[in-house]
JSON list of C-alpha atoms in Angstrom, two decimals:
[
{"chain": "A", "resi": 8, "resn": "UNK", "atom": "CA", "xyz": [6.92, 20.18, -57.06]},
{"chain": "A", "resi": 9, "resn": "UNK", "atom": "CA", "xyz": [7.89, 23.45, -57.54]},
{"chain": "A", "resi": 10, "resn": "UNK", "atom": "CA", "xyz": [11.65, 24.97, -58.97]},
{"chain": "A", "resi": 11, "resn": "UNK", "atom": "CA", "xyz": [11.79, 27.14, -55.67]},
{"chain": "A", "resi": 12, "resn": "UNK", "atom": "CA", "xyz": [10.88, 23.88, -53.93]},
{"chain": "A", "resi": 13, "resn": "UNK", "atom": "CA", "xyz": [13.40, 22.13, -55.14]},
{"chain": "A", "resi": 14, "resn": "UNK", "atom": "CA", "xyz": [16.20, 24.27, -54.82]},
{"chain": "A", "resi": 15, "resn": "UNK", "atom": "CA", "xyz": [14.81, 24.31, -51.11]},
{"chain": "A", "resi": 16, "resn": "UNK", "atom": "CA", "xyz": [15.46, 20.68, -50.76]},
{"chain": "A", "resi": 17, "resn": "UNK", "atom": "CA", "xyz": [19.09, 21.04, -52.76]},
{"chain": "A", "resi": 18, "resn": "UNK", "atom": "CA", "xyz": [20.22, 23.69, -50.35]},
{"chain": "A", "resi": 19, "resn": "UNK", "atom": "CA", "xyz": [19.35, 21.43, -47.43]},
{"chain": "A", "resi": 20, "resn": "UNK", "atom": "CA", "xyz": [19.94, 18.64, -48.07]},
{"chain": "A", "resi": 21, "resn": "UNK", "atom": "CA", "xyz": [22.90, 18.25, -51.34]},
{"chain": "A", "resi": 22, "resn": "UNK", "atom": "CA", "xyz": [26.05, 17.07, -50.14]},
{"chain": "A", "resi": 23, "resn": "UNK", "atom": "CA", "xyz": [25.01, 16.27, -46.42]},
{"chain": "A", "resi": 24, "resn": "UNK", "atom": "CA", "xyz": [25.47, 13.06, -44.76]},
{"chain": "A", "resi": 25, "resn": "UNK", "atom": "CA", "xyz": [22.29, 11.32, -43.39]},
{"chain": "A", "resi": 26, "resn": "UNK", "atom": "CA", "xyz": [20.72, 8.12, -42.02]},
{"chain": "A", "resi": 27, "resn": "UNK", "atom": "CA", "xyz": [17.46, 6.22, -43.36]},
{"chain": "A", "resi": 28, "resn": "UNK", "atom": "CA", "xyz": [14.76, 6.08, -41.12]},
{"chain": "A", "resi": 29, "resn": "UNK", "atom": "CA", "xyz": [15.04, 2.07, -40.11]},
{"chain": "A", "resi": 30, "resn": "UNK", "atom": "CA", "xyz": [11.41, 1.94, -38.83]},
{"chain": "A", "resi": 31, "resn": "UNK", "atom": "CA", "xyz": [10.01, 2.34, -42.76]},
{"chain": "A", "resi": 32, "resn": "UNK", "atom": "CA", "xyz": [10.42, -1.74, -43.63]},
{"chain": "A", "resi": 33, "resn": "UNK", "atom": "CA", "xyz": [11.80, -0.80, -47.27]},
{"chain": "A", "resi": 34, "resn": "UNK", "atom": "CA", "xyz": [14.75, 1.04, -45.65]},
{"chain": "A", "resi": 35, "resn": "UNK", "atom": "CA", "xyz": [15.53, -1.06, -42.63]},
{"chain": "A", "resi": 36, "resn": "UNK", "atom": "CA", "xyz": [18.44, -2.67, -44.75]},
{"chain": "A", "resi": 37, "resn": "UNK", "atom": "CA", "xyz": [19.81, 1.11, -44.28]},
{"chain": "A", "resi": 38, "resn": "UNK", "atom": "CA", "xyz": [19.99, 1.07, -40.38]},
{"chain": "A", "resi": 39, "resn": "UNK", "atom": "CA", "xyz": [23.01, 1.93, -38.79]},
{"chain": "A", "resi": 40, "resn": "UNK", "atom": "CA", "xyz": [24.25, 2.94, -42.45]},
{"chain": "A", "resi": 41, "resn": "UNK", "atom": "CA", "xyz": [25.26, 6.41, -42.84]},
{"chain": "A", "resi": 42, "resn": "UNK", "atom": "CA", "xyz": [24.98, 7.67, -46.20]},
{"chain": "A", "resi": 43, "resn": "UNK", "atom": "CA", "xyz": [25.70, 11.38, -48.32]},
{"chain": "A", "resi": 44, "resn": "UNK", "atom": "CA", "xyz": [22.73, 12.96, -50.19]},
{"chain": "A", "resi": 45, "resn": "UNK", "atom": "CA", "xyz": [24.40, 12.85, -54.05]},
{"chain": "A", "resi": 46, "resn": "UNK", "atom": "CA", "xyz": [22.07, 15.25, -55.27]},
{"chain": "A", "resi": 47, "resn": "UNK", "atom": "CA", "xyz": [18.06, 15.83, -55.06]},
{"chain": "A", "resi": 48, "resn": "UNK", "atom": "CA", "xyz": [15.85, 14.36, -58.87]},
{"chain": "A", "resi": 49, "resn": "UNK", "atom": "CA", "xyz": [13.65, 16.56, -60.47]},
{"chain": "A", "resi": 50, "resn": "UNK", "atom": "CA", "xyz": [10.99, 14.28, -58.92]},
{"chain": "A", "resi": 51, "resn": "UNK", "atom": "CA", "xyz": [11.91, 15.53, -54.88]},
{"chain": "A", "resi": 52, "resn": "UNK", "atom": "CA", "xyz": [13.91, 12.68, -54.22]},
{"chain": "A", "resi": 53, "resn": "UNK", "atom": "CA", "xyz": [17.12, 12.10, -53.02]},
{"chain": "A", "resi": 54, "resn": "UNK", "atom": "CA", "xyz": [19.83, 10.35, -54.25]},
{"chain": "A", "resi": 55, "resn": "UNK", "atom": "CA", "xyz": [21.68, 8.85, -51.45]},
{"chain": "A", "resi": 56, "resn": "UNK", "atom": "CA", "xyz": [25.21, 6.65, -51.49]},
{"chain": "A", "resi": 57, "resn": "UNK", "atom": "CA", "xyz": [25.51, 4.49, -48.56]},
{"chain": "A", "resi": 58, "resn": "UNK", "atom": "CA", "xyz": [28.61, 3.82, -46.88]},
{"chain": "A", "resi": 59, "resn": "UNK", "atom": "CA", "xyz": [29.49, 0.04, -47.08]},
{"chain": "A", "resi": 60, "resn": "UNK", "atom": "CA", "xyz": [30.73, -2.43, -49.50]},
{"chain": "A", "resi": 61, "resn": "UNK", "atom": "CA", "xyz": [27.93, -1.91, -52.43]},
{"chain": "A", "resi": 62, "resn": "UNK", "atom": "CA", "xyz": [28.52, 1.76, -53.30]},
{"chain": "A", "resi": 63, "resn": "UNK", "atom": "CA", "xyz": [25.20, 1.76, -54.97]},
{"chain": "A", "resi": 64, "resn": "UNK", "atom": "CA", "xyz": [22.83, 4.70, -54.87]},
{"chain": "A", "resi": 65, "resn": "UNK", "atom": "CA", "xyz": [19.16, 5.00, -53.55]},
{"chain": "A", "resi": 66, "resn": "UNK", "atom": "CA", "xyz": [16.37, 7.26, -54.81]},
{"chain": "A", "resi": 67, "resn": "UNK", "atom": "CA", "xyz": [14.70, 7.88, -51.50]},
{"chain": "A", "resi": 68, "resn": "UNK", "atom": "CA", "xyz": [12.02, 10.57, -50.29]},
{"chain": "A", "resi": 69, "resn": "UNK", "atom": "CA", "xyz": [14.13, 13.28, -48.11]},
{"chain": "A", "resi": 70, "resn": "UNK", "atom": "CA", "xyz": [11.30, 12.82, -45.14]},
{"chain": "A", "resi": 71, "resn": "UNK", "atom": "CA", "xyz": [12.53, 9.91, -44.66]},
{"chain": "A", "resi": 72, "resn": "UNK", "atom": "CA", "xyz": [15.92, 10.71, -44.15]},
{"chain": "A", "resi": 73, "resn": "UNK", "atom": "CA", "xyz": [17.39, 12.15, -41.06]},
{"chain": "A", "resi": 74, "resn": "UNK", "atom": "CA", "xyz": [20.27, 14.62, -41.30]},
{"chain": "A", "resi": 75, "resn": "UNK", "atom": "CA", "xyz": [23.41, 13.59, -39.55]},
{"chain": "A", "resi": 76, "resn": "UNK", "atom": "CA", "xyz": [25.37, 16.68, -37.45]},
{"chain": "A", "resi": 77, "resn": "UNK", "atom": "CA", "xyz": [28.46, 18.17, -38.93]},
{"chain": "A", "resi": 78, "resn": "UNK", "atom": "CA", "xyz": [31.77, 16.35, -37.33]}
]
C-alpha cells in the first residue's frame, strides 16, 4: 500500500463513525454496533472503537466497514 494510498483512506475514513458489515461471520458480533474509525495502520486497516460496554478497539479492513451519515 502506497503513502498516497493511505492518506486516501485517512482522509475518508479518520474520525468518522461507521458500522461493520454483519454478513462477514468474524464481524457479526459488530451488528447493530456503531463504532468511530480511531485512525487507519500503516498496514490499510482501520482501527475502529465500538460503542458499548467493552471500549476495546478492532483492526478491521475499511471495505468492510460502511460509513454512517453525518447527524
Amino acid at each position: 500500500m502506497t503513502e498516497m494510498e493511505l492518506e486516501r483512506l485517512k482522509r475518508q475514513f479518520a474520525g468518522k463513525r461507521v458500522t461493520a458489515d454483519a454478513c462477514r461471520p468474524e464481524l457479526a458480533r459488530f451488528a447493530d454496533r456503531p463504532g468511530r474509525v480511531i485512525t487507519i495502520n500503516c498496514n490499510g486497516r482501520a482501527l475502529v472503537e465500538f460503542d458499548g460496554p467493552n471500549p476495546s478497539r478492532y483492526d478491521i479492513a475499511p471495505e468492510f466497514l460502511k460509513l454512517e451519515p453525518s447527524p
